[in-house]
Amino acid sequence: MAETGLTVHRARQVGAWTVVAVTGEIDFTTADTLYAHGHRLLADGSGHLILDFAAVTFCDSSGMSALIGLMREARLRNGILALAGAPGRVRRALHQIGLHRFIPVYPDVEAAVAAAMLPPQGGDQQAK
């Protein structure tokens, strides 16, 4: 893990979608790292991002702000930001602030990739 307690790296490309693996804690000391990596990928032409949050252990309001910023950046480029594998407490936080209505949330990367082939829509795609 990086000194910041957060690692972010491009995992793979699936069509127009870039899957980004995120590991560690996202807080006020690391949210800028998440935003910078996502922003760089979007600026380099990766219009659609799936953030794999399966290994994220914590995400505070700074992390949520970074997600909002990335969602906006993606939309400015006619792209989409989606989350996959978010742990329960992160999913709950997304619901509490209503962010799940704007950033699609999937149970895992495979579900996000499968949905990537369908017309995009917001909302939480977690199994109920």
mmCIF file with all atom_site columns, C-alpha atoms in Angstrom:
data_model
loop_
_atom_site.group_PDB
_atom_site.id
_atom_site.type_symbol
_atom_site.label_atom_id
_atom_site.label_alt_id
_atom_site.label_comp_id
_atom_site.label_asym_id
_atom_site.label_entity_id
_atom_site.label_seq_id
_atom_site.pdbx_PDB_ins_code
_atom_site.Cartn_x
_atom_site.Cartn_y
_atom_site.Cartn_z
_atom_site.occupancy
_atom_site.B_iso_or_equiv
_atom_site.pdbx_formal_charge
_atom_site.auth_seq_id
_atom_site.auth_comp_id
_atom_site.auth_asym_id
_atom_site.auth_atom_id
_atom_site.pdbx_PDB_model_num
ATOM 1   C CA . MET A 1 1   ? 0.000   0.000  0.000   1.00 0.00 ? 1   MET A CA 1
ATOM 2   C CA . ALA A 1 2   ? 1.186   3.520  -0.722  1.00 0.00 ? 2   ALA A CA 1
ATOM 3   C CA . GLU A 1 3   ? 2.370   5.879  1.998   1.00 0.00 ? 3   GLU A CA 1
ATOM 4   C CA . THR A 1 4   ? -0.938  7.694  1.777   1.00 0.00 ? 4   THR A CA 1
ATOM 5   C CA . GLY A 1 5   ? -2.814  4.545  2.848   1.00 0.00 ? 5   GLY A CA 1
ATOM 6   C CA . LEU A 1 6   ? -4.526  4.474  -0.541  1.00 0.00 ? 6   LEU A CA 1
ATOM 7   C CA . THR A 1 7   ? -3.628  2.876  -3.843  1.00 0.00 ? 7   THR A CA 1
ATOM 8   C CA . VAL A 1 8   ? -5.402  3.598  -7.091  1.00 0.00 ? 8   VAL A CA 1
ATOM 9   C CA . HIS A 1 9   ? -4.478  1.905  -10.356 1.00 0.00 ? 9   HIS A CA 1
ATOM 10  C CA . ARG A 1 10  ? -5.967  1.103  -13.731 1.00 0.00 ? 10  ARG A CA 1
ATOM 11  C CA . ALA A 1 11  ? -6.907  -2.565 -13.571 1.00 0.00 ? 11  ALA A CA 1
ATOM 12  C CA . ARG A 1 12  ? -8.232  -3.219 -17.076 1.00 0.00 ? 12  ARG A CA 1
ATOM 13  C CA . GLN A 1 13  ? -10.109 -1.847 -20.048 1.00 0.00 ? 13  GLN A CA 1
ATOM 14  C CA . VAL A 1 14  ? -13.536 -3.244 -21.016 1.00 0.00 ? 14  VAL A CA 1
ATOM 15  C CA . GLY A 1 15  ? -14.698 -1.556 -24.178 1.00 0.00 ? 15  GLY A CA 1
ATOM 16  C CA . ALA A 1 16  ? -15.101 2.140  -23.408 1.00 0.00 ? 16  ALA A CA 1
ATOM 17  C CA . TRP A 1 17  ? -14.941 1.447  -19.650 1.00 0.00 ? 17  TRP A CA 1
ATOM 18  C CA . THR A 1 18  ? -11.816 1.643  -17.520 1.00 0.00 ? 18  THR A CA 1
ATOM 19  C CA . VAL A 1 19  ? -11.865 -0.460 -14.349 1.00 0.00 ? 19  VAL A CA 1
ATOM 20  C CA . VAL A 1 20  ? -9.894  1.217  -11.560 1.00 0.00 ? 20  VAL A CA 1
ATOM 21  C CA . ALA A 1 21  ? -8.875  -0.734 -8.458  1.00 0.00 ? 21  ALA A CA 1
ATOM 22  C CA . VAL A 1 22  ? -8.983  1.313  -5.249  1.00 0.00 ? 22  VAL A CA 1
ATOM 23  C CA . THR A 1 23  ? -7.472  -0.056 -2.032  1.00 0.00 ? 23  THR A CA 1
ATOM 24  C CA . GLY A 1 24  ? -7.299  1.418  1.468   1.00 0.00 ? 24  GLY A CA 1
ATOM 25  C CA . GLU A 1 25  ? -8.855  4.343  3.292   1.00 0.00 ? 25  GLU A CA 1
ATOM 26  C CA . ILE A 1 26  ? -10.331 7.383  1.587   1.00 0.00 ? 26  ILE A CA 1
ATOM 27  C CA . ASP A 1 27  ? -10.294 10.346 3.946   1.00 0.00 ? 27  ASP A CA 1
ATOM 28  C CA . PHE A 1 28  ? -9.198  13.988 3.964   1.00 0.00 ? 28  PHE A CA 1
ATOM 29  C CA . THR A 1 29  ? -5.552  12.928 3.532   1.00 0.00 ? 29  THR A CA 1
ATOM 30  C CA . THR A 1 30  ? -6.170  10.588 0.572   1.00 0.00 ? 30  THR A CA 1
ATOM 31  C CA . ALA A 1 31  ? -9.290  11.861 -1.229  1.00 0.00 ? 31  ALA A CA 1
ATOM 32  C CA . ASP A 1 32  ? -7.145  14.107 -3.433  1.00 0.00 ? 32  ASP A CA 1
ATOM 33  C CA . THR A 1 33  ? -5.181  11.034 -4.534  1.00 0.00 ? 33  THR A CA 1
ATOM 34  C CA . LEU A 1 34  ? -8.382  9.303  -5.648  1.00 0.00 ? 34  LEU A CA 1
ATOM 35  C CA . TYR A 1 35  ? -9.595  12.427 -7.439  1.00 0.00 ? 35  TYR A CA 1
ATOM 36  C CA . ALA A 1 36  ? -6.240  13.067 -9.145  1.00 0.00 ? 36  ALA A CA 1
ATOM 37  C CA . HIS A 1 37  ? -5.980  9.507  -10.500 1.00 0.00 ? 37  HIS A CA 1
ATOM 38  C CA . GLY A 1 38  ? -9.579  9.499  -11.712 1.00 0.00 ? 38  GLY A CA 1
ATOM 39  C CA . HIS A 1 39  ? -9.252  12.960 -13.217 1.00 0.00 ? 39  HIS A CA 1
ATOM 40  C CA . ARG A 1 40  ? -6.079  11.937 -15.065 1.00 0.00 ? 40  ARG A CA 1
ATOM 41  C CA . LEU A 1 41  ? -7.798  8.856  -16.532 1.00 0.00 ? 41  LEU A CA 1
ATOM 42  C CA . LEU A 1 42  ? -10.791 10.929 -17.627 1.00 0.00 ? 42  LEU A CA 1
ATOM 43  C CA . ALA A 1 43  ? -8.545  13.602 -19.139 1.00 0.00 ? 43  ALA A CA 1
ATOM 44  C CA . ASP A 1 44  ? -6.599  10.903 -21.007 1.00 0.00 ? 44  ASP A CA 1
ATOM 45  C CA . GLY A 1 45  ? -9.768  9.723  -22.712 1.00 0.00 ? 45  GLY A CA 1
ATOM 46  C CA . SER A 1 46  ? -11.183 7.089  -20.355 1.00 0.00 ? 46  SER A CA 1
ATOM 47  C CA . GLY A 1 47  ? -14.700 8.490  -20.525 1.00 0.00 ? 47  GLY A CA 1
ATOM 48  C CA . HIS A 1 48  ? -16.350 5.818  -18.408 1.00 0.00 ? 48  HIS A CA 1
ATOM 49  C CA . LEU A 1 49  ? -14.853 4.696  -15.077 1.00 0.00 ? 49  LEU A CA 1
ATOM 50  C CA . ILE A 1 50  ? -15.782 1.784  -12.835 1.00 0.00 ? 50  ILE A CA 1
ATOM 51  C CA . LEU A 1 51  ? -14.161 2.257  -9.441  1.00 0.00 ? 51  LEU A CA 1
ATOM 52  C CA . ASP A 1 52  ? -13.653 -1.140 -7.797  1.00 0.00 ? 52  ASP A CA 1
ATOM 53  C CA . PHE A 1 53  ? -14.186 -0.340 -4.105  1.00 0.00 ? 53  PHE A CA 1
ATOM 54  C CA . ALA A 1 54  ? -14.054 -3.963 -2.872  1.00 0.00 ? 54  ALA A CA 1
ATOM 55  C CA . ALA A 1 55  ? -10.803 -3.272 -0.989  1.00 0.00 ? 55  ALA A CA 1
ATOM 56  C CA . VAL A 1 56  ? -11.795 0.155  0.355   1.00 0.00 ? 56  VAL A CA 1
ATOM 57  C CA . THR A 1 57  ? -11.883 -0.024 4.146   1.00 0.00 ? 57  THR A CA 1
ATOM 58  C CA . PHE A 1 58  ? -13.129 3.501  4.880   1.00 0.00 ? 58  PHE A CA 1
ATOM 59  C CA . CYS A 1 59  ? -14.602 6.473  3.013   1.00 0.00 ? 59  CYS A CA 1
ATOM 60  C CA . ASP A 1 60  ? -15.493 9.730  4.753   1.00 0.00 ? 60  ASP A CA 1
ATOM 61  C CA . SER A 1 61  ? -17.121 12.908 3.449   1.00 0.00 ? 61  SER A CA 1
ATOM 62  C CA . SER A 1 62  ? -13.879 13.926 1.736   1.00 0.00 ? 62  SER A CA 1
ATOM 63  C CA . GLY A 1 63  ? -14.046 10.708 -0.247  1.00 0.00 ? 63  GLY A CA 1
ATOM 64  C CA . MET A 1 64  ? -17.676 11.356 -1.114  1.00 0.00 ? 64  MET A CA 1
ATOM 65  C CA . SER A 1 65  ? -16.688 14.820 -2.326  1.00 0.00 ? 65  SER A CA 1
ATOM 66  C CA . ALA A 1 66  ? -13.991 13.271 -4.523  1.00 0.00 ? 66  ALA A CA 1
ATOM 67  C CA . LEU A 1 67  ? -16.620 10.917 -5.986  1.00 0.00 ? 67  LEU A CA 1
ATOM 68  C CA . ILE A 1 68  ? -18.928 13.857 -6.712  1.00 0.00 ? 68  ILE A CA 1
ATOM 69  C CA . GLY A 1 69  ? -16.050 15.660 -8.420  1.00 0.00 ? 69  GLY A CA 1
ATOM 70  C CA . LEU A 1 70  ? -15.221 12.611 -10.540 1.00 0.00 ? 70  LEU A CA 1
ATOM 71  C CA . MET A 1 71  ? -18.878 12.124 -11.427 1.00 0.00 ? 71  MET A CA 1
ATOM 72  C CA . ARG A 1 72  ? -19.009 15.732 -12.635 1.00 0.00 ? 72  ARG A CA 1
ATOM 73  C CA . GLU A 1 73  ? -15.747 15.353 -14.580 1.00 0.00 ? 73  GLU A CA 1
ATOM 74  C CA . ALA A 1 74  ? -17.054 12.201 -16.266 1.00 0.00 ? 74  ALA A CA 1
ATOM 75  C CA . ARG A 1 75  ? -20.332 13.889 -17.178 1.00 0.00 ? 75  ARG A CA 1
ATOM 76  C CA . LEU A 1 76  ? -18.498 16.896 -18.644 1.00 0.00 ? 76  LEU A CA 1
ATOM 77  C CA . ARG A 1 77  ? -16.837 14.403 -20.991 1.00 0.00 ? 77  ARG A CA 1
ATOM 78  C CA . ASN A 1 78  ? -20.145 12.605 -21.711 1.00 0.00 ? 78  ASN A CA 1
ATOM 79  C CA . GLY A 1 79  ? -18.930 9.736  -19.550 1.00 0.00 ? 79  GLY A CA 1
ATOM 80  C CA . ILE A 1 80  ? -20.140 7.869  -16.504 1.00 0.00 ? 80  ILE A CA 1
ATOM 81  C CA . LEU A 1 81  ? -18.662 7.066  -13.105 1.00 0.00 ? 81  LEU A CA 1
ATOM 82  C CA . ALA A 1 82  ? -19.818 3.797  -11.488 1.00 0.00 ? 82  ALA A CA 1
ATOM 83  C CA . LEU A 1 83  ? -18.839 2.003  -8.267  1.00 0.00 ? 83  LEU A CA 1
ATOM 84  C CA . ALA A 1 84  ? -18.425 -1.729 -7.795  1.00 0.00 ? 84  ALA A CA 1
ATOM 85  C CA . GLY A 1 85  ? -18.056 -3.823 -4.668  1.00 0.00 ? 85  GLY A CA 1
ATOM 86  C CA . ALA A 1 86  ? -18.496 -0.980 -2.174  1.00 0.00 ? 86  ALA A CA 1
ATOM 87  C CA . PRO A 1 87  ? -18.506 -2.328 1.403   1.00 0.00 ? 87  PRO A CA 1
ATOM 88  C CA . GLY A 1 88  ? -21.739 -2.051 3.406   1.00 0.00 ? 88  GLY A CA 1
ATOM 89  C CA . ARG A 1 89  ? -20.836 1.079  5.338   1.00 0.00 ? 89  ARG A CA 1
ATOM 90  C CA . VAL A 1 90  ? -19.766 2.882  2.145   1.00 0.00 ? 90  VAL A CA 1
ATOM 91  C CA . ARG A 1 91  ? -23.005 1.832  0.407   1.00 0.00 ? 91  ARG A CA 1
ATOM 92  C CA . ARG A 1 92  ? -25.005 3.073  3.405   1.00 0.00 ? 92  ARG A CA 1
ATOM 93  C CA . ALA A 1 93  ? -23.233 6.430  3.283   1.00 0.00 ? 93  ALA A CA 1
ATOM 94  C CA . LEU A 1 94  ? -23.980 6.721  -0.449  1.00 0.00 ? 94  LEU A CA 1
ATOM 95  C CA . HIS A 1 95  ? -27.657 6.090  0.330   1.00 0.00 ? 95  HIS A CA 1
ATOM 96  C CA . GLN A 1 96  ? -27.740 8.508  3.253   1.00 0.00 ? 96  GLN A CA 1
ATOM 97  C CA . ILE A 1 97  ? -26.579 11.401 1.093   1.00 0.00 ? 97  ILE A CA 1
ATOM 98  C CA . GLY A 1 98  ? -28.499 10.232 -1.988  1.00 0.00 ? 98  GLY A CA 1
ATOM 99  C CA . LEU A 1 99  ? -25.395 9.850  -4.139  1.00 0.00 ? 99  LEU A CA 1
ATOM 100 C CA . HIS A 1 100 ? -26.507 6.377  -5.263  1.00 0.00 ? 100 HIS A CA 1
ATOM 101 C CA . ARG A 1 101 ? -29.111 8.154  -7.417  1.00 0.00 ? 101 ARG A CA 1
ATOM 102 C CA . PHE A 1 102 ? -26.356 9.719  -9.538  1.00 0.00 ? 102 PHE A CA 1
ATOM 103 C CA . ILE A 1 103 ? -23.542 7.173  -9.402  1.00 0.00 ? 103 ILE A CA 1
ATOM 104 C CA . PRO A 1 104 ? -24.534 3.600  -10.302 1.00 0.00 ? 104 PRO A CA 1
ATOM 105 C CA . VAL A 1 105 ? -23.462 1.146  -7.582  1.00 0.00 ? 105 VAL A CA 1
ATOM 106 C CA . TYR A 1 106 ? -23.002 -2.555 -8.386  1.00 0.00 ? 106 TYR A CA 1
ATOM 107 C CA . PRO A 1 107 ? -22.292 -5.528 -6.111  1.00 0.00 ? 107 PRO A CA 1
ATOM 108 C CA . ASP A 1 108 ? -19.054 -6.381 -7.938  1.00 0.00 ? 108 ASP A CA 1
ATOM 109 C CA . VAL A 1 109 ? -16.974 -5.545 -11.000 1.00 0.00 ? 109 VAL A CA 1
ATOM 110 C CA . GLU A 1 110 ? -18.544 -8.346 -13.054 1.00 0.00 ? 110 GLU A CA 1
ATOM 111 C CA . ALA A 1 111 ? -22.034 -6.889 -12.533 1.00 0.00 ? 111 ALA A CA 1
ATOM 112 C CA . ALA A 1 112 ? -20.764 -3.400 -13.380 1.00 0.00 ? 112 ALA A CA 1
ATOM 113 C CA . VAL A 1 113 ? -19.069 -4.651 -16.553 1.00 0.00 ? 113 VAL A CA 1
ATOM 114 C CA . ALA A 1 114 ? -22.222 -6.551 -17.572 1.00 0.00 ? 114 ALA A CA 1
ATOM 115 C CA . ALA A 1 115 ? -24.309 -3.421 -16.991 1.00 0.00 ? 115 ALA A CA 1
ATOM 116 C CA . ALA A 1 116 ? -21.770 -1.365 -18.950 1.00 0.00 ? 116 ALA A CA 1
ATOM 117 C CA . MET A 1 117 ? -23.089 -3.048 -22.079 1.00 0.00 ? 117 MET A CA 1
ATOM 118 C CA . LEU A 1 118 ? -26.608 -1.730 -21.325 1.00 0.00 ? 118 LEU A CA 1
ATOM 119 C CA . PRO A 1 119 ? -27.848 1.863  -21.656 1.00 0.00 ? 119 PRO A CA 1
ATOM 120 C CA . PRO A 1 120 ? -26.485 3.856  -18.660 1.00 0.00 ? 120 PRO A CA 1
ATOM 121 C CA . GLN A 1 121 ? -28.709 4.800  -15.746 1.00 0.00 ? 121 GLN A CA 1
ATOM 122 C CA . GLY A 1 122 ? -28.152 6.080  -12.209 1.00 0.00 ? 122 GLY A CA 1
ATOM 123 C CA . GLY A 1 123 ? -29.134 4.237  -9.112  1.00 0.00 ? 123 GLY A CA 1
ATOM 124 C CA . ASP A 1 124 ? -28.024 1.492  -6.803  1.00 0.00 ? 124 ASP A CA 1
ATOM 125 C CA . GLN A 1 125 ? -27.867 -1.890 -8.501  1.00 0.00 ? 125 GLN A CA 1
ATOM 126 C CA . GLN A 1 126 ? -27.075 -3.791 -5.280  1.00 0.00 ? 126 GLN A CA 1
ATOM 127 C CA . ALA A 1 127 ? -29.019 -6.963 -4.657  1.00 0.00 ? 127 ALA A CA 1
ATOM 128 C CA . LYS A 1 128 ? -31.873 -6.069 -2.332  1.00 0.00 ? 128 LYS A CA 1
#
